[in-house]
mmCIF file of C-alpha atoms in Angstrom:
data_model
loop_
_atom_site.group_PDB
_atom_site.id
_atom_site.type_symbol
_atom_site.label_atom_id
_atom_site.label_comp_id
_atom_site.label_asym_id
_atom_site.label_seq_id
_atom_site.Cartn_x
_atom_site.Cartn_y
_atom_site.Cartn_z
ATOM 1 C CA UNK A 886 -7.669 21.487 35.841
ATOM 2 C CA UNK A 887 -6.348 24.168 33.089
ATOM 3 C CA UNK A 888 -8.510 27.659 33.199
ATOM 4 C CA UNK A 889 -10.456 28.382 30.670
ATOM 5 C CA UNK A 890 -8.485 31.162 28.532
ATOM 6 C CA UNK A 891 -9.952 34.651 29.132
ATOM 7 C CA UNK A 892 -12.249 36.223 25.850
ATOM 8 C CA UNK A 893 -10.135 39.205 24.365
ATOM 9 C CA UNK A 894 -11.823 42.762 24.802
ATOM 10 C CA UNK A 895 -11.872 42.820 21.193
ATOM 11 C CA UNK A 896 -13.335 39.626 20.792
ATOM 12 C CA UNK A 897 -15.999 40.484 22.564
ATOM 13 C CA UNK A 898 -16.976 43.722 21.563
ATOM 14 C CA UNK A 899 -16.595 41.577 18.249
ATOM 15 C CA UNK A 900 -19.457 39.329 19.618
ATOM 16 C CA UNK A 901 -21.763 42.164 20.646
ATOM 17 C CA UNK A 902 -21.422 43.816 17.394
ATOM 18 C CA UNK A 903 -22.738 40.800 15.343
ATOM 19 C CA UNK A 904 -25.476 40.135 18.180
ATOM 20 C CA UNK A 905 -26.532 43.535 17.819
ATOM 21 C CA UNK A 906 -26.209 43.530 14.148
ATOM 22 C CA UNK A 907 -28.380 40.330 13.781
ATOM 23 C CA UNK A 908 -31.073 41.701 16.250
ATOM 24 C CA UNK A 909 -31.000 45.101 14.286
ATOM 25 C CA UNK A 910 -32.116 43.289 11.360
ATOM 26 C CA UNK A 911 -34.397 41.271 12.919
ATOM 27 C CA UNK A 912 -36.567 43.200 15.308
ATOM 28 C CA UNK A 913 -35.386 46.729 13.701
ATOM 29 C CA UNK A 914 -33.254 49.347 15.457
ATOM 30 C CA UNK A 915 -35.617 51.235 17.252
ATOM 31 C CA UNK A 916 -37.054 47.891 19.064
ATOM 32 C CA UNK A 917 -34.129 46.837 20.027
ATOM 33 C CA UNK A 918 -32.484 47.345 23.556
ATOM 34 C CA UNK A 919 -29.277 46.778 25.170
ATOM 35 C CA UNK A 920 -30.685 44.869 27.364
ATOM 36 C CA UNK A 921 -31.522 42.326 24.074
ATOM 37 C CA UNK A 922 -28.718 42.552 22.949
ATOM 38 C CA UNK A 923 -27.206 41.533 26.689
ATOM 39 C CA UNK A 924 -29.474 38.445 26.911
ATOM 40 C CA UNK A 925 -28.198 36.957 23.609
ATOM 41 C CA UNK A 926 -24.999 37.101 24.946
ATOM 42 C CA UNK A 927 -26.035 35.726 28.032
ATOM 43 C CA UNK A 928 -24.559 38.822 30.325
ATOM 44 C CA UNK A 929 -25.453 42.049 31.981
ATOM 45 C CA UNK A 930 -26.446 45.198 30.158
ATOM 46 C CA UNK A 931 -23.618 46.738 32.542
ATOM 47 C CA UNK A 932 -21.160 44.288 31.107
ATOM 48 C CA UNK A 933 -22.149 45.489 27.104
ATOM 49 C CA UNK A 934 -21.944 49.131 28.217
ATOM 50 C CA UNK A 935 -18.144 48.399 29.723
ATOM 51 C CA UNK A 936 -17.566 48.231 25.690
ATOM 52 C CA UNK A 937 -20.076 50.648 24.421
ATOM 53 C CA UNK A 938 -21.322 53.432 25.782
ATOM 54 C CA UNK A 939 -24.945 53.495 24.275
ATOM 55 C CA UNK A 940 -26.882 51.492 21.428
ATOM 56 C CA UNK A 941 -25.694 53.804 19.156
ATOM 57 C CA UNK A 942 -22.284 53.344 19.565
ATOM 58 C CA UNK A 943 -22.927 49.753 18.708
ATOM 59 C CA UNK A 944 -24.397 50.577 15.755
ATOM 60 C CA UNK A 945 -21.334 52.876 15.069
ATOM 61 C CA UNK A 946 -19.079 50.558 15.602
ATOM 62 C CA UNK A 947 -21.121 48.614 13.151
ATOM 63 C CA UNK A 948 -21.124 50.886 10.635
ATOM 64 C CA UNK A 949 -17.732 51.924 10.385
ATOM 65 C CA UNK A 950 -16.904 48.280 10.371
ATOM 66 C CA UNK A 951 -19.096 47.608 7.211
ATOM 67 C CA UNK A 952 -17.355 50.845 5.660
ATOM 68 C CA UNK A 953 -13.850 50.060 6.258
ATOM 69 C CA UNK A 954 -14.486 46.860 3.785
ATOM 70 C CA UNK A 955 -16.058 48.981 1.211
ATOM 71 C CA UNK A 956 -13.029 51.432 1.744
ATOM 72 C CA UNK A 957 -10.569 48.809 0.976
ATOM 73 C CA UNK A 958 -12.543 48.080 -1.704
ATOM 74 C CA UNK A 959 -12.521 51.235 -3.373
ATOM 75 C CA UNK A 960 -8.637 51.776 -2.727
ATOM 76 C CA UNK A 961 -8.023 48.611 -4.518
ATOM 77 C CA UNK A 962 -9.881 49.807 -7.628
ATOM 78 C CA UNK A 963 -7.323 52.837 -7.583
ATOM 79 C CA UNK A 964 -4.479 51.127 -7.253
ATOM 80 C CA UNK A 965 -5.522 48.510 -10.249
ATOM 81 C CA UNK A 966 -5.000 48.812 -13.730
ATOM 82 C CA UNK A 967 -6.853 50.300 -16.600
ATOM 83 C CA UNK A 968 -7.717 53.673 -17.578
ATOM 84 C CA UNK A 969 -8.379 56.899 -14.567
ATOM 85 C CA UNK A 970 -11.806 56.852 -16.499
ATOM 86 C CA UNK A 971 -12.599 53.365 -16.072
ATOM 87 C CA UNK A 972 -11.711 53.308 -12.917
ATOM 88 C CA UNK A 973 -13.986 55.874 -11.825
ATOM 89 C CA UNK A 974 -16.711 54.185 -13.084
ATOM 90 C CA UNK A 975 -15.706 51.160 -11.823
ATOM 91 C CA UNK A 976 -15.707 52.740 -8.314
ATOM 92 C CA UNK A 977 -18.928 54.369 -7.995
ATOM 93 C CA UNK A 978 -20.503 51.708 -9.495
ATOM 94 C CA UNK A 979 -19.134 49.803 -6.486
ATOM 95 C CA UNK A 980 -20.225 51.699 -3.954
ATOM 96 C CA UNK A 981 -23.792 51.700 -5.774
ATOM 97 C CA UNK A 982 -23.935 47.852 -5.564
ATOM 98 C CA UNK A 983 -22.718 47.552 -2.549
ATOM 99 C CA UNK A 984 -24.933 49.693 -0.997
ATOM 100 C CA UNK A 985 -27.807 47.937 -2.934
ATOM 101 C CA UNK A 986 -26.596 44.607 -1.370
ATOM 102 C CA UNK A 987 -25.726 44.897 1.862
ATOM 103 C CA UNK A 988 -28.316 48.359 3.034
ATOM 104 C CA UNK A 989 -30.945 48.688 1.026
ATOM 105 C CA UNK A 990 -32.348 45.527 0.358
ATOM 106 C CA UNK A 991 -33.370 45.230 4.108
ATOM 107 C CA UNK A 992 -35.711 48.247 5.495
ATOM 108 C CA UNK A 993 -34.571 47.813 8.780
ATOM 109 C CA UNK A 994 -30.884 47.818 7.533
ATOM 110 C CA UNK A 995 -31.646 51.048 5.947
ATOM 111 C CA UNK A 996 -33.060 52.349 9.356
ATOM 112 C CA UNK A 997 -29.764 51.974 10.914
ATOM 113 C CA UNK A 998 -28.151 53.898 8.195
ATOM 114 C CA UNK A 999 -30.400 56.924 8.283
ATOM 115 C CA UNK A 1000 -29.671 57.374 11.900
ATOM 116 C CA UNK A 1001 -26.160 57.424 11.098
ATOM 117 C CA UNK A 1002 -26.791 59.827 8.190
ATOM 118 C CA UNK A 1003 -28.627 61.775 10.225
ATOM 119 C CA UNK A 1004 -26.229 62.393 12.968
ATOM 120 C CA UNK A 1005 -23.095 62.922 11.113
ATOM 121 C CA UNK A 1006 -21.199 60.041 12.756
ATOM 122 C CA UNK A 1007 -17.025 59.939 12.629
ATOM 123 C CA UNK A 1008 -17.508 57.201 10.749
ATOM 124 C CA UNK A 1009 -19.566 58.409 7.812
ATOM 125 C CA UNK A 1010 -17.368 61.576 7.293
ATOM 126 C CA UNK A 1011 -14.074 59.609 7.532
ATOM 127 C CA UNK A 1012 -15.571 57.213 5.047
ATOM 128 C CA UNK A 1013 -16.514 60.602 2.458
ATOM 129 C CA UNK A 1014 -13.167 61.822 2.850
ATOM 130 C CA UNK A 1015 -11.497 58.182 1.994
ATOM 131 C CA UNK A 1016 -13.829 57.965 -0.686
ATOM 132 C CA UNK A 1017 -13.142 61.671 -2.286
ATOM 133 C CA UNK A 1018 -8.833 60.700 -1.544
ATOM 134 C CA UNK A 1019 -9.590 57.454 -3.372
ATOM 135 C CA UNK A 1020 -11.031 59.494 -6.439
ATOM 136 C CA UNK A 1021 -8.462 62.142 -6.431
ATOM 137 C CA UNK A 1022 -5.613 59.753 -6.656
ATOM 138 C CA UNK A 1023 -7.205 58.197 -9.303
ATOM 139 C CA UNK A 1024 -7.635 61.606 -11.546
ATOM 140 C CA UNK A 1025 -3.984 62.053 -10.637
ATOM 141 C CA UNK A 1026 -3.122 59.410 -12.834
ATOM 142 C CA UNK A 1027 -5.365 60.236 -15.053
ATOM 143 C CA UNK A 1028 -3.723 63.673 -15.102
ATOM 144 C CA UNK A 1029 -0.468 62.099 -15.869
ATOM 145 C CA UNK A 1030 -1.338 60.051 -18.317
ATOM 146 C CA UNK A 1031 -3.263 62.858 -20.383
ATOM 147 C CA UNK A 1032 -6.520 61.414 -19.609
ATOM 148 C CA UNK A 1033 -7.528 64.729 -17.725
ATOM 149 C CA UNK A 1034 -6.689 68.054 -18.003
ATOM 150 C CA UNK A 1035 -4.218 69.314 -15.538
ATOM 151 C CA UNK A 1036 -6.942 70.335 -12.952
ATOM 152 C CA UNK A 1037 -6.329 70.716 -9.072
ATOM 153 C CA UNK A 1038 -7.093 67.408 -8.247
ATOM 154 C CA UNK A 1039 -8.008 67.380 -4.668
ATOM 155 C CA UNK A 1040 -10.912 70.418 -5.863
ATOM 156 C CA UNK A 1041 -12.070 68.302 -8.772
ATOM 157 C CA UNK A 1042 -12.708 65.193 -6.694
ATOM 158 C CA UNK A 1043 -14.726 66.934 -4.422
ATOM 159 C CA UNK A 1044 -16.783 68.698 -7.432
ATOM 160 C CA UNK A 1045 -17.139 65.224 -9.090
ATOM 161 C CA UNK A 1046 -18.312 63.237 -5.757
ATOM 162 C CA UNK A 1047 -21.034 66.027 -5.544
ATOM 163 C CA UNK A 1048 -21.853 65.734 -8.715
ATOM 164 C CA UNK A 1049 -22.696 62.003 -8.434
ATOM 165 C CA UNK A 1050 -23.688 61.841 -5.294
ATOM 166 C CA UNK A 1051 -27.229 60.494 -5.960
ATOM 167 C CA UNK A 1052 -25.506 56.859 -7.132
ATOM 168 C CA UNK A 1053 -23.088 57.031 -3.531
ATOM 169 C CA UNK A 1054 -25.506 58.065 -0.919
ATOM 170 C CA UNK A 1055 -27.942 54.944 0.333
ATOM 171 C CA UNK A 1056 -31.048 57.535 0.598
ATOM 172 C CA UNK A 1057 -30.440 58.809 -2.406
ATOM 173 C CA UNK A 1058 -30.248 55.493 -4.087
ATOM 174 C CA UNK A 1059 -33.078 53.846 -2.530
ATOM 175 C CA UNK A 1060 -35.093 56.579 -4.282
ATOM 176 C CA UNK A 1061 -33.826 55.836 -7.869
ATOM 177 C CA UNK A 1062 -34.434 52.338 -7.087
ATOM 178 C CA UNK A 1063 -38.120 53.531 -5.766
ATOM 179 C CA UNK A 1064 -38.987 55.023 -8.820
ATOM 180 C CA UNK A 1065 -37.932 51.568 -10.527
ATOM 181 C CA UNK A 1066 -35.295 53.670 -12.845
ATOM 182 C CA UNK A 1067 -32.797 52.014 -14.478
ATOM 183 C CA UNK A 1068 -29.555 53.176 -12.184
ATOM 184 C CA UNK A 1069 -26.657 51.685 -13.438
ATOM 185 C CA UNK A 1070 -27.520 53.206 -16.429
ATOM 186 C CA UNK A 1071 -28.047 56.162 -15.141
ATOM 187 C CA UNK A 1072 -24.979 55.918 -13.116
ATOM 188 C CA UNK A 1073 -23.139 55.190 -16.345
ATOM 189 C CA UNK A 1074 -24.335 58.285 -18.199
ATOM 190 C CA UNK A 1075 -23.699 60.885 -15.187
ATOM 191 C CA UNK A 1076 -19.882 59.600 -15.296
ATOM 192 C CA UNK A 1077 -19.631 60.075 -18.662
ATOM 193 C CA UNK A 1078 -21.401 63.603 -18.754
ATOM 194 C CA UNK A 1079 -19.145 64.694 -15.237
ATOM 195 C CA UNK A 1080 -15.843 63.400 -16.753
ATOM 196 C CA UNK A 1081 -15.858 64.913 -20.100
ATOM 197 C CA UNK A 1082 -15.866 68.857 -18.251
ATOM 198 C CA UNK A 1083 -11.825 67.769 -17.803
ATOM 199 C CA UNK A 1084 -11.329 65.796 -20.376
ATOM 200 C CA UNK A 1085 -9.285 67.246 -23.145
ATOM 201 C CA UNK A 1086 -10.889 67.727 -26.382
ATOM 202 C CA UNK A 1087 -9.569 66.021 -29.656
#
């Protein structure tokens, strides 16, 4: 009789991840235990924590998987075509929507996000800094093509990502969206008013 083929590490820790995500949004992040998360699985807690070292390294792990698709996302908008200006726009109303999707539309979702907010994970700061390289390629070309004035890119995408930072950060979004305002729109108009401090006059 053949043996069954042995699970991958990474297939596994694969497995716990969705488990954990699927539990997160179901009983919320604070209710949830390792030792839930273990059951599901049908194995020991020991056996999750060979993988993970605590619950919030799951939800780390979960978090910078759901960023690193958002982060391709965002270089492919760079890397297409059209203007540096559209582009921009294009991006950070991206990250807006996707945050509205896939974070804020479920309060426990939001939970888990807060907590990684909150304690400065790897993952969140890697994901600012890929975010503020995606935008300063971007004026680069813009820069070339005489969209832009000939500013020091890598400064001016950090100035602009603080300057819009209310239509990137979840928290900061799910308040707009609390005070029912109209945030695309609003998104739209920041851009516009941000952009034209390097854009060349004619």
């Amino acid at each position: 009789m053949n043996a069954l083929p042995k699970t991958k590490p990474d297939d596994t820790r694969d497995r716990i991840m969705d488990v954990a995500d699927r539990l997160f949004r179901q009983l919320g992040f604070a209710k949830t235990t390792v030792a839930d998360i273990a059951a599901e699985l049908d194995m020991s807690p020991a056996n999750v924590y060979r993988f993970f070292a605590s619950k919030n390294a799951i939800v780390e792990a979960i978090c910078r998987r759901c960023l690193a698709e958002l982060d391709e996302r965002a270089w492919e908008i760079a890397r297409s075509r059209g203007s540096a200006v559209a582009r921009i726009e294009r991006l950070i109303l991206e990250i807006m929507a996707y945050h509205k999707a896939n974070l804020l539309t479920d309060k426990r979702v939001n939970d888990i996000v807060l907590v990684a907010i909150e304690d400065s994970w790897d993952a969140i700061e890697a994901h600012k800094e890929i975010i503020r390289n995606v935008v300063e390629l971007i004026i680069r070309d813009g820069i070339a093509a005489g969209e832009f004035e000939k500013v020091d890119p890598a400064e001016t995408s950090r100035l602009l990502m603080r300057s819009l930072v209310a239509f990137v950060h979840p928290v900061l979004i799910s308040q707009c969206l609390a005070d029912e305002e109209d945030v695309e729109a609003e998104a739209k108009a920041a851009i516009r008013f941000s952009l034209r401090s390097f854009t060349p006059r004619t």
